[in-house]
Coordinates of C-alpha atoms and ligand atoms in Angstrom, one line a residue:
M405 CA -0.2 8.1 2.9
L406 CA -1.1 5.7 0.1
S407 CA -0.1 2.2 -1.0
D408 CA -0.8 -0.4 -3.6
T409 CA -1.9 1.7 -6.4
H410 CA -1.1 -1.1 -8.8
G411 CA -1.3 0.8 -12.1
N412 CA -4.9 1.9 -11.4
L413 CA -4.9 5.5 -12.6
E414 CA -8.6 6.2 -12.1
A415 CA -8.3 5.2 -8.4
L416 CA -5.1 7.1 -7.9
D417 CA -6.5 10.3 -9.4
A418 CA -9.6 10.0 -7.2
V419 CA -7.5 9.7 -4.1
L420 CA -5.2 12.6 -5.1
E421 CA -8.3 14.7 -5.7
A422 CA -9.7 13.8 -2.3
L423 CA -6.3 14.6 -0.7
A424 CA -6.2 18.0 -2.4
D425 CA -9.0 19.1 -0.2
E426 CA -7.0 18.2 3.0
R427 CA -4.1 20.1 4.4
I428 CA -1.4 17.6 3.5
D429 CA 2.3 18.6 4.2
R430 CA 3.9 15.5 3.0
Y431 CA 2.8 12.5 0.9
L432 CA 4.2 9.1 1.6
C433 CA 3.9 6.2 -0.9
L434 CA 4.2 2.7 0.5
G435 CA 5.0 0.9 -2.7
D436 CA 3.4 -1.4 -5.3
V437 CA 2.8 1.6 -7.6
V438 CA 2.7 -0.9 -10.5
G439 CA 1.4 -4.4 -11.3
Y440 CA -2.2 -5.6 -12.1
G441 CA -3.5 -2.3 -13.6
A442 CA -3.3 -0.9 -17.1
N443 CA -1.4 2.4 -16.4
P444 CA 1.9 1.6 -14.7
N445 CA 3.8 4.4 -16.4
E446 CA 1.1 7.0 -15.8
C447 CA 0.8 6.1 -12.1
L448 CA 4.6 6.2 -11.7
D449 CA 4.6 9.7 -13.2
R450 CA 1.9 10.9 -10.8
I451 CA 3.8 9.5 -7.8
I452 CA 7.2 10.9 -8.9
G453 CA 5.6 14.3 -9.4
L454 CA 3.9 14.1 -6.0
T455 CA 6.7 13.0 -3.6
S456 CA 10.2 11.7 -3.1
D457 CA 9.1 9.7 -0.1
V458 CA 8.4 6.4 -1.8
I459 CA 9.4 2.9 -0.8
A460 CA 9.5 -0.4 -2.8
G461 CA 6.8 -3.0 -2.9
N462 CA 7.1 -6.6 -4.1
H463 CA 5.3 -5.9 -7.4
D464 CA 7.7 -3.0 -8.1
H465 CA 10.5 -5.4 -7.7
A466 CA 8.8 -8.1 -9.8
A467 CA 8.3 -5.5 -12.6
I468 CA 12.0 -4.9 -12.9
G469 CA 13.0 -8.5 -12.5
R470 CA 14.4 -8.1 -9.0
L471 CA 11.9 -10.5 -7.5
D472 CA 11.3 -14.0 -8.9
I473 CA 7.7 -14.2 -10.1
A474 CA 7.6 -17.9 -9.3
T475 CA 6.3 -16.7 -5.9
F476 CA 3.3 -15.1 -7.6
N477 CA 0.0 -16.6 -8.5
R478 CA -0.6 -16.9 -12.3
Y479 CA -2.6 -13.7 -12.6
A480 CA 0.0 -11.7 -10.7
A481 CA 2.8 -13.3 -12.7
E482 CA 1.1 -12.6 -16.0
A483 CA 0.5 -8.9 -14.9
A484 CA 4.1 -8.6 -13.8
L485 CA 5.4 -9.8 -17.2
W486 CA 3.0 -7.4 -19.0
T487 CA 4.1 -4.5 -16.7
R488 CA 7.8 -5.4 -17.3
R489 CA 7.2 -4.9 -21.1
Q490 CA 5.3 -1.6 -20.6
L491 CA 7.7 0.2 -18.3
T492 CA 9.8 2.9 -19.7
P493 CA 13.6 2.7 -19.1
A494 CA 13.3 5.7 -16.8
G495 CA 10.5 4.0 -14.9
R496 CA 12.5 0.8 -14.5
R497 CA 15.5 2.7 -13.2
Y498 CA 13.4 4.7 -10.8
L499 CA 11.8 1.5 -9.3
G500 CA 15.3 0.1 -8.8
T501 CA 16.2 3.0 -6.6
L502 CA 13.4 2.7 -4.0
P503 CA 14.4 1.8 -0.4
Y504 CA 12.7 -0.9 1.6
T505 CA 11.9 1.4 4.6
W506 CA 11.4 5.0 5.4
R507 CA 11.3 6.9 8.7
K508 CA 10.9 10.4 10.1
D509 CA 10.6 11.3 13.8
D510 CA 8.4 8.6 15.4
L511 CA 6.9 7.4 12.1
F512 CA 8.2 4.3 10.2
A513 CA 7.0 3.0 6.9
V514 CA 7.5 -0.4 5.2
H515 CA 5.5 -2.1 2.4
A516 CA 5.0 -5.5 4.1
S517 CA 6.4 -5.9 7.6
P518 CA 9.2 -4.3 9.6
A519 CA 10.3 -7.9 10.3
N520 CA 12.6 -8.6 7.4
P521 CA 11.1 -6.1 4.9
E522 CA 12.7 -8.0 1.9
D523 CA 10.7 -11.2 2.7
W524 CA 7.4 -9.5 1.9
I525 CA 5.5 -11.0 4.9
Y526 CA 1.7 -10.6 4.9
L527 CA 0.5 -9.4 8.3
T528 CA -2.6 -11.7 8.2
S529 CA -2.3 -13.3 11.7
H530 CA -1.8 -12.2 15.3
W531 CA 1.5 -14.1 15.4
L532 CA 2.9 -12.2 12.5
T533 CA 1.6 -8.8 13.7
D534 CA 3.2 -9.4 17.1
E535 CA 6.5 -10.2 15.4
A536 CA 6.1 -7.0 13.4
F537 CA 5.7 -5.0 16.6
D538 CA 8.8 -6.6 18.0
A539 CA 10.8 -5.7 14.9
M540 CA 9.8 -2.0 14.9
P541 CA 12.7 0.3 15.9
G542 CA 12.4 1.0 19.6
D543 CA 11.6 4.7 19.4
I544 CA 8.9 4.3 16.7
A545 CA 5.3 4.8 17.8
L546 CA 3.6 4.3 14.5
C547 CA 4.5 2.0 11.6
V548 CA 2.5 2.2 8.4
V549 CA 2.2 -0.7 6.0
G550 CA 0.3 -1.9 2.9
H551 CA 0.7 -5.2 1.1
T552 CA -2.3 -7.1 2.2
H553 CA -4.7 -4.6 0.6
T554 CA -6.8 -4.8 3.8
P555 CA -6.9 -1.6 5.8
G556 CA -6.7 -2.0 9.6
I557 CA -5.4 -0.5 12.8
F558 CA -3.4 -2.6 15.3
E559 CA -2.4 -1.5 18.8
K560 CA 0.1 -2.8 21.3
R561 CA 0.2 -1.5 24.8
T562 CA 3.9 -1.3 25.9
T563 CA 3.1 -3.4 29.0
A564 CA 1.1 -6.1 27.0
D565 CA 2.5 -9.3 25.4
R566 CA 0.1 -9.2 22.5
S567 CA -1.3 -6.7 20.0
R568 CA -5.0 -6.3 19.1
Q569 CA -6.9 -5.0 16.2
I570 CA -9.0 -2.0 16.8
A571 CA -12.5 -2.1 15.2
A572 CA -12.3 1.4 13.8
T573 CA -11.0 3.4 10.9
E574 CA -9.5 6.1 13.0
V575 CA -7.3 6.2 16.1
G576 CA -6.0 8.9 18.4
M577 CA -2.7 7.5 19.6
D578 CA -2.2 6.7 23.2
S579 CA 1.4 7.4 24.5
E580 CA 1.3 4.0 26.3
C581 CA 0.8 2.2 23.0
R582 CA 2.5 1.6 19.7
Y583 CA 0.6 1.2 16.4
I584 CA 0.7 -0.5 13.1
V585 CA -1.7 0.9 10.6
N586 CA -2.4 -0.8 7.3
V587 CA -3.4 2.0 5.0
G588 CA -5.2 -0.3 2.5
S589 CA -4.9 -0.2 -1.2
V590 CA -5.6 2.6 -3.7
G591 CA -5.9 0.4 -6.8
Q592 CA -7.1 -3.0 -5.7
P593 CA -8.9 -3.1 -2.3
R594 CA -9.5 -6.6 -0.9
D595 CA -11.7 -6.0 2.1
G596 CA -15.0 -6.2 0.3
D597 CA -15.2 -2.4 -0.2
P598 CA -14.3 -1.5 -3.8
R599 CA -13.6 2.1 -3.0
A600 CA -10.0 3.3 -3.0
A601 CA -8.3 3.4 0.4
Y602 CA -5.8 5.9 1.8
C603 CA -4.7 7.2 5.2
I604 CA -4.1 10.6 6.7
Y605 CA -1.8 11.0 9.7
D606 CA -2.1 14.2 11.7
T607 CA 1.3 14.6 13.2
A608 CA 0.2 17.3 15.6
E609 CA -2.9 15.6 17.0
K610 CA -1.3 12.1 16.6
R611 CA -4.4 10.8 14.9
A612 CA -4.5 8.3 12.0
E613 CA -7.6 7.9 9.8
I614 CA -8.2 5.5 7.0
K615 CA -10.5 7.0 4.4
R616 CA -12.2 5.7 1.2
V617 CA -13.2 7.3 -2.0
A618 CA -15.2 5.9 -4.9
Y619 CA -13.7 6.1 -8.4
D620 CA -14.5 5.3 -12.0
L621 CA -13.9 1.6 -11.8
E622 CA -15.6 0.8 -15.1
T623 CA -12.9 2.7 -16.9
A624 CA -10.2 1.0 -15.0
Q625 CA -11.8 -2.4 -15.8
R626 CA -12.2 -1.6 -19.5
K627 CA -8.5 -0.6 -19.7
I628 CA -7.4 -3.9 -18.1
R629 CA -9.6 -5.9 -20.6
D630 CA -8.4 -3.8 -23.5
A631 CA -4.7 -4.3 -22.5
G632 CA -5.2 -8.1 -22.6
L633 CA -4.5 -8.5 -18.9
P634 CA -6.3 -11.3 -17.1
E635 CA -10.1 -10.8 -17.0
M636 CA -10.1 -11.7 -13.3
L637 CA -8.0 -8.6 -12.5
A638 CA -10.8 -6.4 -14.0
D639 CA -13.6 -8.4 -12.3
R640 CA -12.2 -8.3 -8.8
L641 CA -12.1 -4.5 -8.7
E642 CA -15.9 -4.2 -8.5
Y643 CA -16.1 -6.7 -5.6
G644 CA -13.1 -5.3 -3.7
R645 CA -11.6 -8.8 -3.5
Ligands
LIG2096 ZN1 0.1 -4.9 -3.5

């Protein structure tokens, strides 16, 4: 499972290379394939070739004019307008077809939050995470999200009022608990670790693990600068912020 590639082809290729060494039956993409990075079309091509299990992110919608960029900060807005100009007609059409949510068996996926997916809520507080747990379909044990670019595992015991974050990058699921796993960001991590993040869910063992892989971030930075995108978008990659 991967999310928030944001047009960073070097990071995406490093993740796909790492995943090629694992036994992956199904790839799931949680949105924001484009926006910020210099290779939106190339990243879209990779994802389209990889899987049809793809959901929409807010930057995907901004890039096709479906989301008002007045809600974005000036760097994100500038990148969204740049991406809008770069996208091929086929890429634009494709982004317009993506659903807000995805589910299979006891796994549910949404870019931001299962509570009103189209509102792009950031799960940055206990309150909002609890709300997200309440909004999960009743038979769902695991919900995977992206959006904040901060990987994390949240657990809620069925008998408990509140959820808690687990201080680990891996969890074996307890049948008495439900989970929200933020898979982190491939192309623009913001947890202080510049390495690309992704997540593997073992459906047989019911284990989710967040993994990291280093990539050629100098090349990704150079492309952002050469494209005339905001300098800050290149700088932040090396800090993971
Ligand atoms: Zn994002």
